[in-house]
Amino acid sequence: MNSQVRQQGGADGTVGKALEVLDQVADKGRPVRFSELLAETSHPKATLYRLLQTLTNQGMLAYDEDRQTYAPGLRLVRLAHSAWRQSSLAPVARPYLTALAQKVGETIHLAQLDRGQVLYVDKMNAAEPIEMFSQAGKVGPGYCTGVGKAMMAFLDADDRQDAINRQAYFAHTPNTLTTPDALAAELDRIKAEGVSYDREEHEPGIICIAAPILSSTGRVIGALSITTSTSRQSFDGLEQHRAALLRTAQDIAGAAESWQFPT
Amino acid sequence: MNSQVRQQGGADGTVGKALEVLDQVADKGRPVRFSELLAETSHPKATLYRLLQTLTNQGMLAYDEDRQTYAPGLRLVRLAHSAWRQSSLAPVARPYLTALAQKVGETIHLAQLDRGQVLYVDKMNAAEPIEMFSQAGKVGPGYCTGVGKAMMAFLDADDRQDAINRQAYFAHTPNTLTTPDALAAELDRIKAEGVSYDREEHEPGIICIAAPILSSTGRVIGALSITTSTSRQSFDGLEQHRAALLRTAQDIAGAAESWQFPT
DNA sequence: GAAACGAGTTTCATTATTTGGAACCTGTTG
DNA sequence: CAACAGGTTCCAAATAATGAAACTCGTTTC
């Protein structure tokens, strides 16, 4: 039913269940009725009811009395504000992204890895002005995006295997890698080469070149990509930007390193 | 110690406690150590430890092994993406804000009420490009901001009283209203007049004019403000924008009304 | 207009989870 | 090397979550 990756393995207690419900509501992308959630969940009526009550009570969900629907609550927006500022690369990387976007004239994505999935934390659309949350916070698959593969390639063995296992391997296009083995092989190539490509593996006509952002100790902290469409640019065109991309990735890594919070 | 408003009255069960801890970490605004949290909380060591474990496990917190610190996790960013799109006025209001910002050439804020506090969901800075989460998600006090007072003024009796009770009444400036009675009186005036003002009540030199955004049934769904500084504009200058402000508020209300999700 | 229905809410004895004091690690400091 | 501080784990007692069933209340059906 859901071609996305499963995320929370084991439920840790009540909190885990509550957050699972929260995700369920959020994933819907629109206000949901109690019964709709009930149909999808394994929890009995009363349990689901109380979980929703608690979450609503806490402002994590908003309940529309008129329509009898639940939607993600504003408290999340408040919390995310902190999360974005602290745990994401975005604030630090902003200036570098801007510079790169202007230089290459293509769309730049900044992403981080969240449980095997790609979480876009910033986007720069050379031409148009920035779109807020409409882009930051979006998630995408790890196995068929440039940034996803770039980050996975540089994980250590355990985490890498874990990430490989979490993928959904849905064939979005004829070029999509659809087996763990194929992905693993591609990751090896990427690690050797230093950059990854999306060869229309996610959406037809969309290609990109991506590079990981690595800390001085070699840990993956994010990735950066230059995206374009086959109608605008050839693959060779992207290749031209390789140096600038790698340079920017390094710059961001450096900035992130030095800008650790004052303790 | 904390001059802000208390938010979650009673703890609902384990989930409530976990979210309380989450807030605590988020409010710090920087990575925190276990012991630092322990010192502030009433929970015993073991309990706090397990709550943090659970939250980290779930991706609501991120744990930095090297530094042994906790920070809000990326899962929040993902969730907030949904929340912002669904529960906030921002996506609908965007075009109207842009138009208004260009017309008046001042900073525009769009806010909603979250438990007596003002939550800014969008901002338009006529001149500069938009800053992402750095503005959206920010919270402010209700009793001494234009948008806060505008929203409170149009709540129904119960909610209004509740909101009045939740305020901290800290005297940020000599003009700040510091008693529930003074605030109530001001709210009456605002309700009669239709717009509210911030007369340097929050920050010296900063003034604004704000209007509520009301649904067709009269429910408060948000507020809108035009902000400037005394050095740039007089009070009368702001007054000039009253009509445009009210007009925009109405337009947004209309747009929000018709753009309810397809059920 | 009564009866059946569907969606949501509450009850209560049972069961499973959370609790927290204290003991236990483990790397640091005097 | 002993004392220590910041973390982590144990386990019996206390508490909170569970879920089948009963109950509202507003609709639809006969």
XYZ file of C-alpha atoms (C1' of nucleotides) in Angstrom:
586
model
C 0.000 0.000 0.000
C 2.694 2.414 0.971
C 5.725 2.247 -1.271
C 7.791 4.255 1.178
C 10.278 2.955 3.665
C 9.154 1.777 7.073
C 10.645 3.963 9.694
C 10.146 3.108 13.300
C 11.113 -0.454 13.799
C 10.166 -1.327 17.317
C 7.700 0.744 19.227
C 9.330 2.158 22.268
C 6.456 2.194 24.626
C 3.578 4.552 24.600
C 5.592 7.422 23.267
C 6.558 5.402 20.237
C 2.948 4.562 19.519
C 1.879 8.145 19.888
C 4.542 9.322 17.485
C 3.565 6.619 15.068
C 0.060 8.002 15.032
C 1.452 11.481 14.598
C 3.381 10.359 11.548
C 0.320 8.687 10.200
C -1.619 11.908 10.350
C 1.248 13.909 8.903
C 1.776 11.504 6.038
C -1.808 11.868 4.954
C -1.086 15.392 3.906
C -4.616 16.482 4.645
C -6.993 16.532 7.596
C -8.143 13.047 8.563
C -11.161 11.557 10.275
C -10.942 9.322 13.278
C -12.416 6.391 11.430
C -9.968 6.748 8.597
C -7.085 6.389 10.980
C -8.785 3.563 12.785
C -9.054 1.603 9.567
C -5.304 1.786 9.014
C -4.029 1.204 12.465
C -3.723 -1.956 14.468
C -4.687 -0.234 17.672
C -8.170 -0.795 19.026
C -10.629 2.041 18.910
C -10.249 3.162 22.483
C -6.482 3.202 22.327
C -6.316 5.206 19.158
C -8.881 7.554 20.570
C -6.806 8.266 23.621
C -3.607 8.674 21.698
C -5.277 11.252 19.520
C -6.667 12.979 22.586
C -3.276 13.213 24.160
C -1.603 14.499 21.033
C -4.308 17.070 20.467
C -4.152 18.126 24.056
C -0.454 18.685 23.639
C -0.808 20.742 20.503
C 0.974 18.193 18.358
C -2.275 17.688 16.516
C -4.995 20.182 15.801
C -8.586 19.030 15.891
C -11.149 20.756 13.745
C -14.400 20.440 15.654
C -16.586 21.410 12.751
C -15.146 18.918 10.350
C -14.118 16.384 12.945
C -10.673 16.051 11.505
C -7.142 15.900 12.806
C -4.159 17.651 11.270
C -0.579 18.215 12.434
C -0.506 20.936 15.058
C 1.273 24.221 15.301
C 3.425 23.090 18.177
C 5.346 21.139 15.598
C 6.152 24.277 13.704
C 7.518 25.825 16.846
C 9.625 22.787 17.613
C 10.861 22.516 14.068
C 12.119 26.039 14.229
C 14.569 24.931 16.882
C 15.361 21.730 15.076
C 16.131 23.450 11.835
C 18.374 25.994 13.443
C 20.275 23.540 15.534
C 20.327 20.173 13.901
C 20.351 21.065 10.300
C 23.150 22.258 8.150
C 20.953 24.809 6.499
C 21.700 27.921 8.545
C 25.416 27.423 8.145
C 25.251 26.438 4.520
C 22.966 29.192 3.302
C 25.575 31.614 2.030
C 27.470 28.896 0.206
C 24.331 27.630 -1.451
C 23.425 31.076 -2.623
C 26.828 31.568 -4.112
C 26.788 28.219 -5.862
C 23.277 28.730 -7.195
C 24.236 32.020 -8.731
C 27.380 30.635 -10.209
C 25.889 27.595 -11.902
C 22.398 28.896 -12.540
C 20.710 25.639 -11.595
C 18.687 24.386 -8.661
C 20.679 23.444 -5.580
C 19.477 21.027 -2.921
C 20.884 20.567 0.536
C 19.903 17.337 2.226
C 20.571 15.234 5.277
C 19.980 11.569 5.948
C 17.101 10.651 8.213
C 16.748 6.932 8.772
C 17.687 5.953 5.272
C 15.589 8.624 3.691
C 16.659 11.905 2.250
C 15.442 14.958 4.082
C 15.793 18.167 2.156
C 16.721 20.934 4.521
C 17.224 23.696 2.023
C 16.785 24.508 -1.600
C 17.945 27.285 -3.814
C 16.226 27.908 -7.045
C 18.627 30.111 -8.939
C 15.875 32.051 -10.627
C 12.845 32.288 -8.342
C 12.818 33.350 -4.732
C 12.958 30.724 -2.029
C 9.948 28.719 -1.060
C 9.724 28.151 2.637
C 8.722 24.866 4.223
C 7.243 23.977 0.919
C 10.651 22.572 0.214
C 12.535 22.290 3.464
C 11.231 19.332 5.393
C 10.320 17.387 2.306
C 11.501 13.801 2.229
C 12.606 11.676 -0.659
C 13.933 8.195 -1.266
C 17.576 7.488 -0.576
C 18.272 4.853 -3.211
C 17.323 6.827 -6.288
C 18.427 10.374 -5.633
C 21.825 11.889 -6.085
C 22.061 13.207 -2.571
C 20.755 9.987 -1.083
C 23.346 7.842 -2.783
C 26.118 10.318 -2.056
C 25.396 10.149 1.655
C 24.899 6.414 1.842
C 28.139 5.789 0.012
C 30.148 7.409 2.755
C 28.469 5.832 5.763
C 30.420 3.306 7.753
C 29.708 -0.344 7.052
C 26.977 -0.856 9.657
C 25.010 2.264 8.961
C 25.403 1.762 5.273
C 23.975 -1.725 5.413
C 21.185 -0.475 7.594
C 20.378 2.244 5.092
C 20.492 -0.212 2.202
C 17.995 -2.390 4.030
C 15.601 0.443 4.612
C 15.061 1.276 0.971
C 11.860 0.543 -0.857
C 13.351 -0.222 -4.274
C 10.383 0.910 -6.224
C 11.153 1.329 -9.919
C 10.239 4.959 -10.457
C 11.828 4.891 -13.892
C 13.590 2.337 -16.078
C 16.890 3.570 -14.667
C 16.052 3.078 -11.001
C 18.298 0.700 -9.121
C 15.926 -1.882 -7.740
C 18.039 -4.298 -5.782
C 20.206 -3.947 -2.696
C 23.089 -5.459 -4.638
C 22.875 -3.011 -7.481
C 22.718 -0.193 -4.989
C 25.685 -1.490 -3.022
C 27.764 -1.696 -6.176
C 26.780 1.837 -7.150
C 27.709 3.074 -3.676
C 31.165 1.556 -4.063
C 31.644 3.377 -7.326
C 30.479 6.611 -5.754
C 32.791 6.277 -2.813
C 35.695 5.770 -5.175
C 34.749 8.644 -7.399
C 33.662 11.175 -4.808
C 30.459 12.297 -6.498
C 27.175 10.630 -7.354
C 24.735 11.060 -10.198
C 21.056 10.715 -10.628
C 20.598 9.481 -14.175
C 16.847 9.930 -14.359
C 16.505 7.309 -11.669
C 13.764 9.073 -9.772
C 11.956 11.174 -12.323
C 12.258 10.949 -16.089
C 14.062 13.937 -17.478
C 15.578 14.977 -14.181
C 19.287 14.519 -13.656
C 21.717 15.688 -11.025
C 25.225 15.578 -9.711
C 25.696 15.350 -5.982
C 28.492 15.345 -3.443
C 28.593 14.383 0.213
C 29.477 16.822 2.936
C 31.923 15.142 5.270
C 33.199 16.198 8.653
C 36.912 16.246 9.297
C 36.587 12.848 10.906
C 34.954 11.510 7.772
C 31.411 11.320 9.092
C 28.619 12.101 6.649
C 26.812 15.219 7.692
C 24.835 15.937 4.561
C 24.925 16.250 0.825
C 24.580 18.829 -1.856
C 23.308 18.542 -5.396
C 22.979 20.466 -8.599
C 19.824 19.450 -10.389
C 18.690 20.088 -13.906
C 16.572 18.551 -16.612
C 17.665 16.744 -19.735
C 15.885 19.367 -21.765
C 18.069 22.142 -20.381
C 21.398 20.497 -19.944
C 23.325 17.476 -21.014
C 25.122 15.210 -18.627
C 28.382 16.731 -19.679
C 27.025 20.095 -18.723
C 26.564 18.916 -15.171
C 30.007 17.443 -15.190
C 31.371 20.936 -15.725
C 30.138 21.918 -12.314
C 31.830 19.094 -10.522
C 34.691 21.172 -9.219
C 32.483 23.959 -7.942
C 30.198 21.425 -6.288
C 33.001 19.660 -4.492
C 34.494 22.933 -3.462
C 31.225 24.126 -1.974
C 30.731 20.841 -0.141
C 34.136 21.273 1.428
C 33.475 24.855 2.360
C 30.241 23.929 4.058
C 31.935 21.107 5.935
C 34.532 23.545 7.155
C 31.972 26.089 8.234
C 29.911 23.478 10.036
C 32.980 22.252 11.838
C 33.937 25.578 13.237
C 30.451 26.741 13.982
C 29.634 24.428 16.820
C 27.557 26.078 19.446
C 29.249 27.884 22.266
C 29.075 25.489 25.177
C 13.558 31.867 36.125
C 11.678 31.609 32.902
C 9.727 34.739 32.088
C 7.746 32.967 29.415
C 4.299 31.503 29.695
C 3.819 28.005 31.046
C 2.379 25.834 28.394
C 1.374 22.326 29.213
C -0.705 22.391 32.301
C -1.262 18.810 33.288
C 0.914 16.052 32.022
C -1.084 13.573 30.072
C 0.699 10.385 30.807
C 4.022 9.339 29.492
C 3.576 11.071 26.195
C 3.036 14.372 27.929
C 6.217 13.981 29.911
C 8.206 13.061 26.850
C 6.973 16.097 24.978
C 7.755 18.268 27.948
C 11.337 17.108 27.762
C 11.343 17.713 24.046
C 10.239 21.286 24.602
C 12.882 21.721 27.231
C 15.585 20.739 24.793
C 14.129 22.874 22.024
C 13.809 25.920 24.253
C 17.464 25.809 25.083
C 18.279 26.763 21.553
C 21.543 24.870 21.638
C 22.736 21.332 22.257
C 22.346 20.309 25.886
C 23.985 17.831 28.194
C 22.122 15.228 30.140
C 23.083 16.723 33.441
C 21.942 20.161 32.419
C 18.494 18.828 31.735
C 18.524 16.788 34.903
C 19.155 19.888 36.949
C 16.050 21.590 35.582
C 13.623 18.758 35.581
C 11.703 17.169 38.382
C 12.103 13.711 36.943
C 14.603 11.384 38.553
C 17.744 10.526 36.688
C 16.617 7.160 35.376
C 13.315 8.487 34.110
C 14.821 11.400 32.290
C 17.403 9.098 30.837
C 14.796 6.800 29.388
C 12.696 9.613 28.043
C 15.703 10.974 26.220
C 16.512 7.514 24.925
C 13.051 7.064 23.560
C 12.972 10.459 21.915
C 16.389 9.978 20.388
C 15.431 6.554 19.191
C 12.442 8.058 17.495
C 14.420 10.777 15.790
C 12.708 13.539 17.715
C 16.038 14.311 19.309
C 19.494 13.950 17.868
C 22.301 12.809 20.102
C 25.817 13.904 19.391
C 28.007 11.103 20.670
C 31.208 13.075 20.569
C 29.909 15.969 22.550
C 27.334 14.033 24.501
C 24.624 16.498 23.764
C 21.014 16.399 22.715
C 19.395 18.674 20.150
C 16.006 18.665 18.425
C 15.951 16.011 15.726
C 15.344 16.080 12.043
C 12.126 14.147 12.314
C 10.641 17.325 13.641
C 11.544 19.135 10.476
C 9.783 16.492 8.464
C 6.696 16.669 10.621
C 6.665 20.420 10.615
C 6.639 20.414 6.868
C 3.233 18.758 7.010
C 2.078 20.946 9.835
C 3.015 24.115 8.097
C 1.320 23.139 4.887
C -1.847 21.951 6.504
C -2.451 23.770 9.711
C -0.994 27.109 8.982
C -2.362 29.938 6.992
C 0.951 30.568 5.353
C 0.623 28.628 2.113
C -2.699 30.237 1.356
C -1.674 33.681 2.447
C 1.659 33.859 0.662
C 0.563 35.699 -2.459
C -1.397 38.246 -0.477
C 1.521 38.897 1.812
C 3.823 39.436 -1.102
C 1.463 41.899 -2.655
C 0.987 43.812 0.562
C 4.703 43.901 1.289
C 5.437 45.387 -2.086
C 2.691 47.896 -1.771
C 3.600 49.268 1.641
C 7.323 48.630 1.600
C 7.446 47.486 5.194
C 7.866 44.172 6.966
C 4.773 41.996 7.106
C 4.164 39.288 9.702
C 1.624 36.515 9.567
C 0.872 34.882 12.875
C -1.406 32.387 14.548
C -2.290 31.864 18.171
C -0.789 28.868 19.931
C -1.872 28.544 23.555
C -1.863 32.215 24.255
C 1.386 32.824 22.491
C 1.985 34.257 19.087
C 3.447 31.893 16.554
C 4.818 33.572 13.476
C 4.112 31.397 10.476
C 5.394 33.691 7.789
C 7.245 36.912 7.286
C 7.845 39.132 4.341
C 10.648 41.575 4.401
C 9.844 43.949 1.567
C 13.475 44.509 0.718
C 15.497 41.395 1.458
C 14.712 37.873 0.395
C 12.843 35.613 2.734
C 14.519 33.901 5.614
C 13.285 30.405 6.120
C 12.598 28.844 9.487
C 14.689 31.542 10.933
C 11.458 33.420 11.120
C 8.610 30.987 10.623
C 8.172 28.973 13.782
C 9.348 31.732 16.036
C 7.181 32.475 19.015
C 6.451 35.730 20.727
C 4.364 37.001 23.603
C 0.670 37.597 23.040
C 0.079 40.523 25.357
C 2.569 42.966 23.902
C 2.526 42.400 20.171
C 0.156 43.786 17.620
C -0.791 40.440 16.186
C -1.181 38.887 19.628
C -3.599 41.505 20.829
C -5.493 41.487 17.546
C -6.131 37.776 17.849
C -6.975 37.759 21.513
C -9.444 40.578 21.078
C -11.612 38.501 18.804
C -11.619 35.251 20.744
C -14.842 34.223 22.409
C -15.170 34.955 26.113
C -13.776 31.664 27.432
C -10.780 31.424 25.167
C -10.063 35.064 25.628
C -9.990 34.779 29.374
C -7.822 31.716 29.066
C -5.402 33.594 26.841
C -5.332 36.547 29.209
C -4.433 34.210 32.049
C -1.590 32.647 30.150
C 0.366 35.842 29.663
C 3.566 36.593 31.493
C 3.124 40.369 31.819
C 6.772 41.154 31.805
C 7.449 44.859 31.267
C 9.612 44.756 28.168
C 9.329 48.526 27.797
C 7.670 51.365 29.695
C 4.675 51.011 27.381
C 4.040 47.319 27.993
C 0.646 46.473 29.432
C 1.454 44.613 32.608
C -1.866 43.648 34.127
C -4.683 41.407 32.972
C -7.108 44.294 33.486
C -5.158 46.699 31.337
C -4.929 44.059 28.657
C -8.635 43.270 28.823
C -9.494 46.937 28.433
C -7.161 47.212 25.457
C -8.723 44.156 23.883
C -12.155 45.747 24.163
C -10.893 48.829 22.375
C -9.331 46.706 19.681
C -12.457 44.689 19.127
C -14.428 47.907 18.708
C -11.914 49.456 16.383
C -10.993 46.435 14.288
C -7.237 46.927 14.362
C -4.575 46.814 17.056
C -1.335 48.663 17.557
C 1.975 47.929 19.130
C 3.143 51.234 20.557
C 6.670 50.164 21.388
C 5.234 47.729 23.884
C 7.610 44.924 23.081
C 10.734 46.572 21.789
C 11.648 50.241 22.005
C 11.478 51.884 18.620
C 9.381 49.167 17.041
C 5.776 49.902 16.220
C 3.130 48.097 14.224
C -0.441 47.997 13.124
C -2.180 44.637 13.052
C -5.500 43.147 12.061
C -7.115 39.818 12.823
C -8.020 37.325 10.139
C -11.498 36.065 10.842
C -13.398 33.177 9.322
C -16.903 33.767 8.019
C -18.244 32.420 11.302
C -16.186 34.977 13.183
C -13.556 32.609 14.509
C -10.013 33.949 14.775
C -7.757 32.106 12.407
C -4.722 34.368 12.487
C -3.464 37.905 12.270
C -1.432 40.113 10.039
C 0.772 43.063 10.836
C 2.772 45.818 9.234
C 5.813 46.578 11.301
C 8.217 49.490 11.185
C 10.480 51.478 13.410
C 9.950 54.922 14.837
C 13.052 56.058 13.014
C 11.579 55.198 9.639
C 7.946 56.006 10.046
C 5.613 57.916 12.285
C 2.506 56.420 13.751
C 0.445 58.330 11.260
C 2.429 56.694 8.515
C 1.277 53.300 9.677
C -2.240 54.554 9.915
C -2.140 55.197 6.187
C -1.864 51.493 5.566
C -4.884 50.594 7.617
C -7.187 50.116 4.658
C -4.740 47.960 2.734
C -4.081 45.888 5.844
C -7.752 45.240 6.511
C -8.335 44.466 2.891
C -5.558 41.920 2.819
C -6.791 40.311 6.027
C -10.189 39.884 4.444
C -8.745 38.499 1.260
C -6.759 35.928 3.157
C -9.782 34.942 5.189
C -11.706 34.423 1.993
C -8.982 32.388 0.408
C -8.583 30.237 3.516
C -12.297 29.625 3.599
C -12.528 28.336 0.074
C -9.318 26.403 0.179
C -10.363 23.755 2.617
C -8.955 20.433 1.660
C -10.863 18.209 -0.670
C -12.492 15.615 1.554
C -42.026 7.691 14.384
C -39.595 3.759 15.862
C -35.759 0.970 14.921
C -31.297 0.185 13.130
C -27.084 2.313 12.238
C -22.535 4.608 12.313
C -19.254 7.466 14.370
C -17.371 8.814 18.361
C -16.862 8.506 23.596
C -16.644 6.384 28.215
C -16.147 2.500 31.607
C -13.545 -0.727 34.339
C -11.144 -4.849 35.607
C -6.913 -6.720 33.638
C -2.335 -6.299 32.000
C 1.824 -4.237 30.735
C 4.742 -0.190 31.252
C 6.767 3.178 33.754
C 8.959 4.432 37.851
C 12.967 5.711 40.747
C 16.203 4.506 44.533
C 20.265 2.466 44.504
C 23.955 -0.017 42.616
C 27.022 -0.010 38.879
C 30.094 1.380 35.222
C 33.897 4.300 33.139
C 36.731 7.828 32.062
C 38.772 12.046 34.789
C 40.709 14.575 38.416
C 43.217 15.584 42.505
C 45.032 5.037 43.361
C 41.215 6.841 45.466
C 37.510 9.931 44.981
C 34.466 11.766 41.735
C 31.121 13.190 38.240
C 28.496 12.046 34.376
C 26.118 8.275 32.549
C 23.813 3.626 32.460
C 21.416 -0.494 34.223
C 18.452 -3.248 37.800
C 14.272 -4.666 39.739
C 10.273 -4.741 42.882
C 6.488 -1.452 43.570
C 3.420 1.883 41.635
C 1.132 3.607 37.867
C -0.631 4.099 33.483
C -2.200 1.861 29.214
C -5.246 -1.504 27.403
C -9.411 -3.089 24.890
C -13.923 -5.481 24.960
C -18.136 -3.954 25.690
C -21.507 -0.677 26.859
C -23.147 3.833 25.974
C -24.349 8.486 23.480
C -26.117 11.077 20.003
C -27.138 12.434 15.545
C -28.563 10.077 10.863
C -30.582 7.167 7.860
C -33.890 3.460 6.932
C -38.099 0.969 7.117
